[in-house]
mmCIF file of C-alpha atoms in Angstrom:
data_model
loop_
_atom_site.group_PDB
_atom_site.id
_atom_site.type_symbol
_atom_site.label_atom_id
_atom_site.label_comp_id
_atom_site.label_asym_id
_atom_site.label_seq_id
_atom_site.Cartn_x
_atom_site.Cartn_y
_atom_site.Cartn_z
ATOM 1 C CA LYS A 1 0.061 -0.368 0.200
ATOM 2 C CA SER A 2 3.075 2.045 1.133
ATOM 3 C CA ILE A 3 4.085 1.783 -2.260
ATOM 4 C CA GLU A 4 1.529 2.847 -4.391
ATOM 5 C CA VAL A 5 0.786 6.017 -2.207
ATOM 6 C CA ALA A 6 4.847 6.938 -3.358
ATOM 7 C CA ARG A 7 3.483 6.172 -7.167
ATOM 8 C CA LYS A 8 0.939 8.585 -7.120
ATOM 9 C CA GLN A 9 3.075 11.180 -5.039
ATOM 10 C CA LEU A 10 5.907 10.513 -7.891
ATOM 11 C CA VAL A 11 3.148 10.766 -10.576
ATOM 12 C CA GLU A 12 1.810 14.018 -9.066
ATOM 13 C CA TYR A 13 5.661 15.243 -8.702
ATOM 14 C CA VAL A 14 5.910 14.705 -12.553
ATOM 15 C CA GLY A 15 2.132 15.739 -13.978
ATOM 16 C CA ILE A 16 2.895 19.417 -12.224
ATOM 17 C CA ALA A 17 6.842 19.228 -13.600
ATOM 18 C CA ILE A 18 5.635 18.470 -17.348
ATOM 19 C CA LYS A 19 2.801 21.663 -17.220
ATOM 20 C CA VAL A 20 5.532 24.396 -16.154
ATOM 21 C CA PRO A 21 7.138 24.309 -19.601
ATOM 22 C CA GLY A 22 4.255 25.146 -21.269
ATOM 23 C CA GLN A 23 3.067 27.391 -18.282
ATOM 24 C CA ILE A 24 6.068 29.487 -19.517
ATOM 25 C CA ALA A 25 5.893 29.375 -22.967
ATOM 26 C CA GLY A 26 2.450 30.936 -23.016
ATOM 27 C CA PHE A 27 3.359 33.604 -20.929
ATOM 28 C CA GLN A 28 6.404 34.364 -23.306
ATOM 29 C CA SER A 29 3.913 34.068 -26.278
ATOM 30 C CA VAL A 30 1.789 37.066 -23.847
ATOM 31 C CA LEU A 31 4.490 38.790 -23.677
ATOM 32 C CA HIS A 32 5.375 38.551 -27.469
ATOM 33 C CA GLU A 33 2.608 39.908 -28.660
ATOM 34 C CA TYR A 34 2.107 43.036 -26.946
ATOM 35 C CA ALA A 35 5.245 43.215 -26.875
ATOM 36 C CA TRP A 36 4.291 46.311 -29.262
ATOM 37 C CA ILE A 37 1.940 47.838 -26.181
ATOM 38 C CA ALA A 38 5.501 48.096 -23.530
ATOM 39 C CA ILE A 39 7.302 49.788 -26.726
ATOM 40 C CA TRP A 40 4.990 52.466 -27.988
ATOM 41 C CA VAL A 41 2.892 53.764 -24.751
ATOM 42 C CA PRO A 42 5.373 54.921 -22.950
ATOM 43 C CA ILE A 43 7.106 57.096 -24.741
ATOM 44 C CA LEU A 44 3.779 58.884 -26.915
ATOM 45 C CA PRO A 45 3.218 61.684 -24.637
ATOM 46 C CA GLN A 46 7.031 62.639 -26.060
ATOM 47 C CA MET A 47 5.018 62.125 -30.265
ATOM 48 C CA LEU A 48 2.947 64.049 -28.996
ATOM 49 C CA ILE A 49 4.626 66.893 -27.673
ATOM 50 C CA LEU A 50 6.743 66.395 -30.611
ATOM 51 C CA ALA A 51 4.068 66.751 -32.891
ATOM 52 C CA MET A 52 2.818 69.727 -31.059
ATOM 53 C CA CYS A 53 5.979 72.134 -31.309
ATOM 54 C CA MET A 54 6.651 70.942 -34.960
ATOM 55 C CA VAL A 55 2.941 72.341 -36.013
ATOM 56 C CA VAL A 56 4.252 75.708 -33.660
ATOM 57 C CA SER A 57 7.321 75.665 -34.788
ATOM 58 C CA LEU A 58 7.153 75.146 -38.797
ATOM 59 C CA PRO A 59 4.680 78.893 -38.490
ATOM 60 C CA THR A 60 7.459 80.495 -35.791
ATOM 61 C CA ILE A 61 10.350 79.652 -38.439
ATOM 62 C CA LEU A 62 8.467 80.498 -41.783
ATOM 63 C CA THR A 63 6.730 83.745 -40.332
ATOM 64 C CA ARG A 64 10.719 84.717 -39.087
ATOM 65 C CA CYS A 65 12.106 83.844 -42.684
ATOM 66 C CA CYS A 66 8.887 85.517 -44.291
ATOM 67 C CA ALA A 67 9.247 88.718 -42.144
ATOM 68 C CA ARG A 68 8.954 91.358 -45.288
ATOM 69 C CA HIS A 69 5.843 88.781 -47.437
ATOM 70 C CA ARG A 70 2.755 89.828 -47.390
ATOM 71 C CA ALA A 71 2.969 85.541 -46.498
ATOM 72 C CA ALA A 72 3.829 86.263 -42.963
ATOM 73 C CA ARG A 73 1.429 87.811 -41.161
ATOM 74 C CA CYS A 74 -1.436 84.604 -43.209
ATOM 75 C CA ILE A 75 1.839 81.831 -41.460
ATOM 76 C CA ASP A 76 0.556 84.286 -38.384
ATOM 77 C CA LEU A 77 -2.934 84.167 -37.652
ATOM 78 C CA ALA A 78 -2.571 79.931 -38.705
ATOM 79 C CA ILE A 79 -0.611 79.562 -35.200
ATOM 80 C CA VAL A 80 -4.174 81.772 -33.102
ATOM 81 C CA GLN A 81 -6.858 79.852 -34.706
ATOM 82 C CA PHE A 82 -4.393 75.946 -33.777
ATOM 83 C CA GLY A 83 -3.358 77.194 -29.919
ATOM 84 C CA TRP A 84 -7.544 75.193 -29.005
ATOM 85 C CA VAL A 85 -6.052 72.448 -31.444
ATOM 86 C CA ILE A 86 -2.343 73.251 -29.659
ATOM 87 C CA MET A 87 -3.965 73.448 -25.804
ATOM 88 C CA LEU A 88 -5.976 69.908 -26.352
ATOM 89 C CA VAL A 89 -2.444 67.694 -27.888
ATOM 90 C CA VAL A 90 -0.903 68.937 -24.421
ATOM 91 C CA LEU A 91 -3.377 68.035 -21.337
ATOM 92 C CA LEU A 92 -4.228 64.811 -23.200
ATOM 93 C CA ALA A 93 -0.621 64.701 -23.661
ATOM 94 C CA ALA A 94 -0.212 65.407 -19.555
ATOM 95 C CA ILE A 95 -3.063 62.695 -18.666
ATOM 96 C CA ILE A 96 -1.408 60.138 -20.528
ATOM 97 C CA SER A 97 1.635 61.409 -18.740
ATOM 98 C CA ALA A 98 -0.212 61.770 -15.727
ATOM 99 C CA ALA A 99 -1.962 58.162 -16.165
ATOM 100 C CA GLU A 100 1.658 55.765 -16.597
ATOM 101 C CA VAL A 101 2.631 57.512 -13.835
ATOM 102 C CA LEU A 102 0.144 56.419 -11.408
ATOM 103 C CA LEU A 103 0.593 53.156 -13.020
ATOM 104 C CA LEU A 104 4.009 53.154 -12.904
ATOM 105 C CA THR A 105 3.246 53.834 -8.981
ATOM 106 C CA ALA A 106 1.327 51.575 -8.650
ATOM 107 C CA LEU A 107 3.184 48.597 -9.734
ATOM 108 C CA GLY A 108 6.858 50.072 -8.325
ATOM 109 C CA VAL A 109 3.678 49.087 -4.572
ATOM 110 C CA VAL A 110 3.449 45.636 -5.863
ATOM 111 C CA CYS A 111 6.936 44.556 -5.788
ATOM 112 C CA LEU A 112 7.896 46.605 -2.883
ATOM 113 C CA ASP A 113 7.537 42.390 -1.494
ATOM 114 C CA ILE A 114 7.425 40.361 -4.666
ATOM 115 C CA ASP A 115 8.168 37.224 -2.978
ATOM 116 C CA HIS A 116 4.960 37.643 -1.326
ATOM 117 C CA LEU A 117 2.852 38.028 -4.115
ATOM 118 C CA ALA A 118 4.170 35.486 -6.411
ATOM 119 C CA PHE A 119 3.422 32.897 -2.975
ATOM 120 C CA THR A 120 -0.050 34.822 -3.257
ATOM 121 C CA TYR A 121 -0.225 32.825 -6.626
ATOM 122 C CA THR A 122 0.778 29.191 -5.626
ATOM 123 C CA ASP A 123 -3.105 29.566 -4.205
ATOM 124 C CA PHE A 124 -4.073 29.722 -7.508
ATOM 125 C CA ALA A 125 -3.026 26.248 -8.199
ATOM 126 C CA LYS A 126 -5.979 24.216 -5.191
ATOM 127 C CA MET A 127 -2.180 22.271 -4.510
ATOM 128 C CA PRO A 128 -0.660 21.780 -0.692
ATOM 129 C CA LEU A 129 1.823 20.536 -2.687
ATOM 130 C CA VAL A 130 2.535 23.135 -5.231
ATOM 131 C CA THR A 131 2.154 25.742 -1.802
ATOM 132 C CA GLU A 132 4.388 24.057 -0.446
ATOM 133 C CA ILE A 133 7.338 23.478 -3.229
ATOM 134 C CA ALA A 134 7.123 27.990 -3.414
ATOM 135 C CA ARG A 135 7.135 28.191 0.431
ATOM 136 C CA PHE A 136 10.282 26.925 -0.042
ATOM 137 C CA TYR A 137 11.757 28.026 -3.262
ATOM 138 C CA ILE A 138 10.161 31.808 -2.297
ATOM 139 C CA PHE A 139 11.121 32.207 1.501
ATOM 140 C CA GLY A 140 13.455 28.829 2.328
ATOM 141 C CA ASP A 141 11.694 28.056 5.647
ATOM 142 C CA VAL A 142 10.094 24.972 5.492
ATOM 143 C CA PRO A 143 12.027 21.696 4.057
ATOM 144 C CA ASN A 144 11.243 20.887 0.066
ATOM 145 C CA PRO A 145 9.371 19.075 0.446
ATOM 146 C CA LEU A 146 9.963 17.013 -2.919
ATOM 147 C CA ILE A 147 12.885 15.804 -1.639
ATOM 148 C CA GLU A 148 11.078 14.577 1.752
ATOM 149 C CA ASP A 149 8.684 12.764 -0.602
ATOM 150 C CA LEU A 150 11.156 11.167 -3.439
ATOM 151 C CA ASP A 151 13.290 10.259 -0.014
ATOM 152 C CA GLU A 152 9.992 8.161 1.275
ATOM 153 C CA VAL A 153 10.355 7.143 -1.820
ATOM 154 C CA SER A 154 13.720 5.775 -2.749
ATOM 155 C CA MET A 155 13.878 4.374 0.494
ATOM 156 C CA LEU A 156 10.371 2.975 -0.025
ATOM 157 C CA LEU A 157 10.586 1.007 -3.137
ATOM 158 C CA ASP A 158 14.782 -0.471 -1.786
ATOM 159 C CA GLN A 159 12.968 -2.033 1.224
ATOM 160 C CA ALA A 160 10.775 -3.465 -1.504
ATOM 161 C CA TYR A 161 13.347 -5.386 -3.866
ATOM 162 C CA ASP A 162 15.435 -5.691 0.002
ATOM 163 C CA LEU A 163 12.469 -7.992 0.661
ATOM 164 C CA TYR A 164 11.847 -9.105 -3.166
ATOM 165 C CA LYS A 165 16.090 -10.566 -2.635
ATOM 166 C CA GLN A 166 15.007 -11.870 0.906
ATOM 167 C CA LEU A 167 12.625 -13.873 -1.728
ATOM 168 C CA LYS A 168 13.986 -15.029 -3.936
ATOM 169 C CA PHE A 169 15.168 -17.916 -3.047
ATOM 170 C CA ALA A 170 11.770 -19.397 -1.558
ATOM 171 C CA VAL A 171 10.211 -17.718 -5.448
ATOM 172 C CA ASP A 172 12.874 -20.069 -7.205
ATOM 173 C CA LEU A 173 11.891 -23.398 -4.884
ATOM 174 C CA VAL A 174 8.018 -22.365 -5.590
ATOM 175 C CA ALA A 175 9.100 -21.833 -9.987
ATOM 176 C CA ILE A 176 11.246 -25.288 -9.856
ATOM 177 C CA SER A 177 8.403 -27.415 -7.764
ATOM 178 C CA CYS A 178 5.800 -26.158 -10.221
ATOM 179 C CA THR A 179 7.629 -25.741 -13.742
ATOM 180 C CA PRO A 180 4.773 -24.550 -15.243
ATOM 181 C CA ILE A 181 2.843 -21.452 -12.855
ATOM 182 C CA PHE A 182 6.057 -20.014 -13.743
ATOM 183 C CA SER A 183 6.722 -20.710 -17.065
#
């Protein structure tokens, strides 16, 4: 009976270990799929400000270069007319920047105790073995349950083998006397 329990535990450990590479690959594929967000969202406010600076500076430069021409007055009027657009874009950039700061501050607070956060996620597995393994690898305050259980399985298998070696002589005697049964 103990060997059957040990075999079931070993099968459970192997089942857990087999799932890990697939879960890591799935996480990596999600990261690769949404990598563009990590690249473009943080620089969006700076890009908006750059575009507005170009919108403001181009007419200003043209007005300066064409100061003696009649077009200079029209270019000056264009700057005045687009003032509200520039103000809205700068306001939008400020809102996006504030949201980024808020998000990064919240992520920073989460990362203050990342070990506890990672350990909390093991509760979703609803497997006590996973929780104990995580506790060993994250905090190190409990013995490794895998090593303990595998030591126990190894000990049970050694006992079974020793018992077989002790009974092998009797099995061989029965085999000689009852040849049709063991052939």
